[in-house]
Amino acid sequence: PSGSDPYNITYHGQDGFTLPEQWWLDNYVTDLDVWNDGNDSHDEHHPEGCFVGKDGTRLYVIGEVANAVLQFNMSENDLSSASQTPSKTFDVSNEGGSHFGVHFSSDGKKMFVIENSGDDVHQYTLSTAWEVDTASHDGINYSLNEGSQATGSNAIMDLTFSADGTKMFVIDDYSPSSVYSYDLDSAWDLSSVTFNHRYTLTTGDYSTSGIIF
């Protein structure tokens, strides 16, 4: 994306940008039978994170219910062109429940997912760039709840990386919220992460749910 098009999770305009109804992201995933099994309890009606990649032609959504990363194909940076049915899905339930943020490397070959109930970031490799159904867990996860970097239980809401993959940033929803920065010795590799700094937002910044650079 060029940075001129905002993307945000919103529940009928209550959080973040107030957008026309046809742009509400939950319109695209609410009542969606993700697994095509007719079971409404598997539908993603509580989206928590999104990412736009592959030059703005892929939208990825993750939430608390389906425990899956949903991939929607669309015209470049045009959410209104996306189908209400995901083209592909990837189950992340093996890494626990209550998933919030999702981020991809700049080449689309690495995916990172926040598992909120454990405050962990999980790393995946995609054998075909940007195609989420080709993902596999790398056996690498990074705990965000240790020592001076401790974020507290069930607090992490979103993550983002620098363009070169050598910096990671996460945000929690405590009162007030904090942003945490991490250095990666090897780009896009969570096995090489070290905690760098914690920045606490000014009093009054509550219930934050997203971050991007």
Coordinates of C-alpha atoms in Angstrom, one line a residue, residues 6 9 18 27 45-46 58 75 80 85 93 106 122-123 130-131 134 136 141 146 149 159 184 197 212:
P6 CA -6.3 3.6 5.7
I9 CA -10.8 -3.0 12.2
T18 CA -15.8 6.1 10.7
N27 CA -19.5 -6.9 6.7
H45 CA -17.9 -12.5 13.6
H46 CA -15.3 -10.8 15.8
R58 CA -4.5 -9.3 -0.7
S75 CA -8.2 -5.0 -6.8
S80 CA -15.0 -2.8 -2.2
T85 CA -16.0 -15.3 0.8
S93 CA -5.9 -23.2 16.4
S106 CA 7.7 -7.7 2.7
H122 CA 4.2 -17.2 16.3
Q123 CA 6.2 -17.4 13.0
W130 CA 1.2 -14.4 -0.1
E131 CA -0.9 -17.6 -0.4
T134 CA 0.7 -22.7 2.0
S136 CA 3.5 -23.9 8.0
N141 CA 7.4 -18.4 18.9
E146 CA 9.0 -12.0 30.4
Q149 CA 9.3 -6.4 28.6
L159 CA 2.1 -6.1 15.9
L184 CA 15.9 -8.8 15.3
H197 CA 12.3 -0.4 24.7
I212 CA 1.5 0.6 12.1

